mmCIF file of C-alpha atoms in Angstrom:
data_model
loop_
_atom_site.group_PDB
_atom_site.id
_atom_site.type_symbol
_atom_site.label_atom_id
_atom_site.label_comp_id
_atom_site.label_asym_id
_atom_site.label_seq_id
_atom_site.Cartn_x
_atom_site.Cartn_y
_atom_site.Cartn_z
ATOM 1 C CA MET A 1 23.183 -39.692 45.844
ATOM 2 C CA ARG A 2 23.913 -43.251 45.594
ATOM 3 C CA LEU A 3 22.766 -46.461 43.534
ATOM 4 C CA PHE A 4 20.745 -48.915 45.640
ATOM 5 C CA ALA A 5 18.924 -52.037 44.750
ATOM 6 C CA LEU A 6 16.064 -53.912 46.429
ATOM 7 C CA ARG A 7 13.899 -56.892 46.177
ATOM 8 C CA GLY A 8 10.288 -57.657 46.353
ATOM 9 C CA ALA A 9 7.879 -60.307 45.682
ATOM 10 C CA ILE A 10 4.124 -60.908 45.945
ATOM 11 C CA SER A 11 2.081 -64.052 45.601
ATOM 12 C CA VAL A 12 -0.985 -64.133 42.812
ATOM 13 C CA GLU A 13 -4.124 -66.342 43.395
ATOM 14 C CA ARG A 14 -4.704 -67.212 39.850
ATOM 15 C CA ASN A 15 -3.085 -66.797 36.371
ATOM 16 C CA ASP A 16 -5.231 -63.719 35.567
ATOM 17 C CA SER A 17 -4.278 -60.535 33.509
ATOM 18 C CA ALA A 18 -6.457 -58.342 36.169
ATOM 19 C CA GLU A 19 -4.999 -60.082 39.244
ATOM 20 C CA ILE A 20 -1.232 -59.848 37.765
ATOM 21 C CA ARG A 21 -1.943 -56.040 37.376
ATOM 22 C CA ALA A 22 -3.453 -55.594 40.787
ATOM 23 C CA ALA A 23 -0.620 -57.578 42.617
ATOM 24 C CA THR A 24 2.174 -55.777 40.910
ATOM 25 C CA THR A 25 0.397 -52.488 41.628
ATOM 26 C CA GLN A 26 0.180 -53.450 45.211
ATOM 27 C CA LEU A 27 3.895 -54.525 45.385
ATOM 28 C CA MET A 28 5.140 -51.410 43.684
ATOM 29 C CA GLU A 29 3.272 -49.076 45.761
ATOM 30 C CA ALA A 30 4.615 -50.828 48.796
ATOM 31 C CA VAL A 31 7.979 -50.651 47.693
ATOM 32 C CA MET A 32 7.940 -47.260 46.805
ATOM 33 C CA GLN A 33 6.206 -45.958 49.805
ATOM 34 C CA ARG A 34 8.484 -48.014 52.282
ATOM 35 C CA ASN A 35 11.716 -46.621 50.615
ATOM 36 C CA ASP A 36 10.261 -43.144 49.894
ATOM 37 C CA LEU A 37 10.814 -43.384 46.121
ATOM 38 C CA ARG A 38 9.177 -41.759 43.018
ATOM 39 C CA PRO A 39 9.457 -43.166 39.549
ATOM 40 C CA GLN A 40 12.112 -40.586 38.585
ATOM 41 C CA ASP A 41 14.445 -42.029 41.401
ATOM 42 C CA VAL A 42 14.444 -45.455 39.731
ATOM 43 C CA VAL A 43 17.266 -46.436 37.379
ATOM 44 C CA SER A 44 15.764 -49.723 35.918
ATOM 45 C CA CYS A 45 13.244 -52.383 37.273
ATOM 46 C CA ILE A 46 13.584 -56.147 36.380
ATOM 47 C CA PHE A 47 10.425 -58.177 37.154
ATOM 48 C CA THR A 48 10.353 -62.124 37.152
ATOM 49 C CA VAL A 49 7.235 -64.306 37.185
ATOM 50 C CA THR A 50 6.928 -67.977 37.949
ATOM 51 C CA SER A 51 6.344 -70.164 34.807
ATOM 52 C CA ASP A 52 2.440 -70.431 35.771
ATOM 53 C CA LEU A 53 1.969 -66.653 35.357
ATOM 54 C CA ASP A 54 1.532 -65.711 31.896
ATOM 55 C CA ALA A 55 -1.619 -63.705 31.505
ATOM 56 C CA GLU A 56 0.005 -60.345 31.632
ATOM 57 C CA PHE A 57 3.341 -58.461 31.838
ATOM 58 C CA PRO A 58 4.014 -57.066 35.276
ATOM 59 C CA ALA A 59 5.750 -54.205 33.621
ATOM 60 C CA ALA A 60 2.236 -53.029 32.214
ATOM 61 C CA ALA A 61 1.121 -52.216 35.654
ATOM 62 C CA ALA A 62 4.605 -50.559 36.405
ATOM 63 C CA ARG A 63 3.991 -48.364 33.518
ATOM 64 C CA ALA A 64 0.326 -47.216 34.821
ATOM 65 C CA LEU A 65 2.027 -46.055 38.019
ATOM 66 C CA GLY A 66 3.993 -43.878 36.298
ATOM 67 C CA PHE A 67 7.305 -45.690 35.216
ATOM 68 C CA GLU A 68 6.939 -44.975 31.627
ATOM 69 C CA ALA A 69 10.601 -43.293 31.478
ATOM 70 C CA VAL A 70 12.075 -46.325 33.317
ATOM 71 C CA PRO A 71 13.660 -49.405 31.543
ATOM 72 C CA LEU A 72 11.392 -52.349 32.540
ATOM 73 C CA LEU A 73 12.124 -55.789 31.786
ATOM 74 C CA CYS A 74 10.167 -59.061 32.310
ATOM 75 C CA ALA A 75 11.499 -62.486 32.678
ATOM 76 C CA GLN A 76 10.580 -66.142 33.630
ATOM 77 C CA GLU A 77 11.858 -67.449 37.004
ATOM 78 C CA ILE A 78 13.708 -70.518 37.001
ATOM 79 C CA ALA A 79 11.255 -73.603 37.353
ATOM 80 C CA VAL A 80 12.772 -75.132 40.642
ATOM 81 C CA PRO A 81 10.979 -78.191 41.493
ATOM 82 C CA GLY A 82 9.202 -77.577 44.865
ATOM 83 C CA ALA A 83 9.274 -73.787 44.450
ATOM 84 C CA MET A 84 6.556 -71.644 45.467
ATOM 85 C CA ALA A 85 3.990 -70.970 42.595
ATOM 86 C CA ARG A 86 2.407 -68.001 41.305
ATOM 87 C CA VAL A 87 4.930 -65.451 42.534
ATOM 88 C CA ILE A 88 5.746 -62.035 40.972
ATOM 89 C CA ARG A 89 9.244 -60.985 42.081
ATOM 90 C CA VAL A 90 11.012 -57.506 41.350
ATOM 91 C CA MET A 91 14.458 -56.144 41.534
ATOM 92 C CA LEU A 92 14.560 -52.499 41.527
ATOM 93 C CA HIS A 93 17.669 -50.049 41.183
ATOM 94 C CA TYR A 94 17.376 -46.506 42.240
ATOM 95 C CA HIS A 95 19.095 -43.608 43.665
ATOM 96 C CA ALA A 96 18.855 -42.410 47.348
ATOM 97 C CA PRO A 97 20.841 -40.260 49.732
ATOM 98 C CA GLU A 98 24.039 -41.924 51.062
ATOM 99 C CA GLY A 99 22.510 -42.947 54.515
ATOM 100 C CA HIS A 100 19.383 -44.578 52.887
ATOM 101 C CA SER A 101 18.828 -48.222 53.983
ATOM 102 C CA ALA A 102 16.812 -50.424 51.578
ATOM 103 C CA THR A 103 13.644 -51.984 52.564
ATOM 104 C CA HIS A 104 12.783 -55.138 51.065
ATOM 105 C CA VAL A 105 8.945 -55.998 50.608
ATOM 106 C CA TYR A 106 7.767 -59.329 50.503
ATOM 107 C CA LEU A 107 3.754 -59.661 50.380
ATOM 108 C CA GLY A 108 1.142 -62.210 50.705
ATOM 109 C CA GLU A 109 2.293 -65.858 50.683
ATOM 110 C CA ALA A 110 5.572 -64.613 49.259
ATOM 111 C CA GLY A 111 6.530 -63.472 52.689
ATOM 112 C CA ALA A 112 7.693 -67.271 53.125
ATOM 113 C CA LEU A 113 10.361 -66.592 50.686
ATOM 114 C CA ARG A 114 12.337 -64.398 52.895
ATOM 115 C CA GLU A 115 11.285 -65.224 56.553
ATOM 116 C CA ASP A 116 14.288 -63.345 57.651
ATOM 117 C CA LEU A 117 12.660 -60.038 56.730
ATOM 118 C CA ALA A 118 9.074 -60.844 58.081
ATOM 119 C CA ALA A 119 9.344 -58.679 60.888
ATOM 120 C CA ALA A 120 9.889 -55.668 58.665
ATOM 121 C CA GLN A 121 6.729 -56.696 56.762
#
């Protein structure tokens, strides 16, 4: 087993607790499915949100998916002028077999953040 890290992001329509939870759930389920992971494989998870999202912690949705024993952290993304609004990002550290290849996941409008990965989405 080896330590890996992957990134993901998803856009949110509005600053609403239910929307943030639903988007985080969708993102985390896609990350876990595409990388054949279980919460017990995850070492830690860092979420960032753009400054216009403050109605909910993305970590709350992750805990509801079984990440209660995983150290989770939420932070605010740097407010760069002209950057995409209403985005939840995640960096996940996990253990997987040596031959594993991390699949990064960018959903919704956030797919534009990593157009180089668009073919994999």
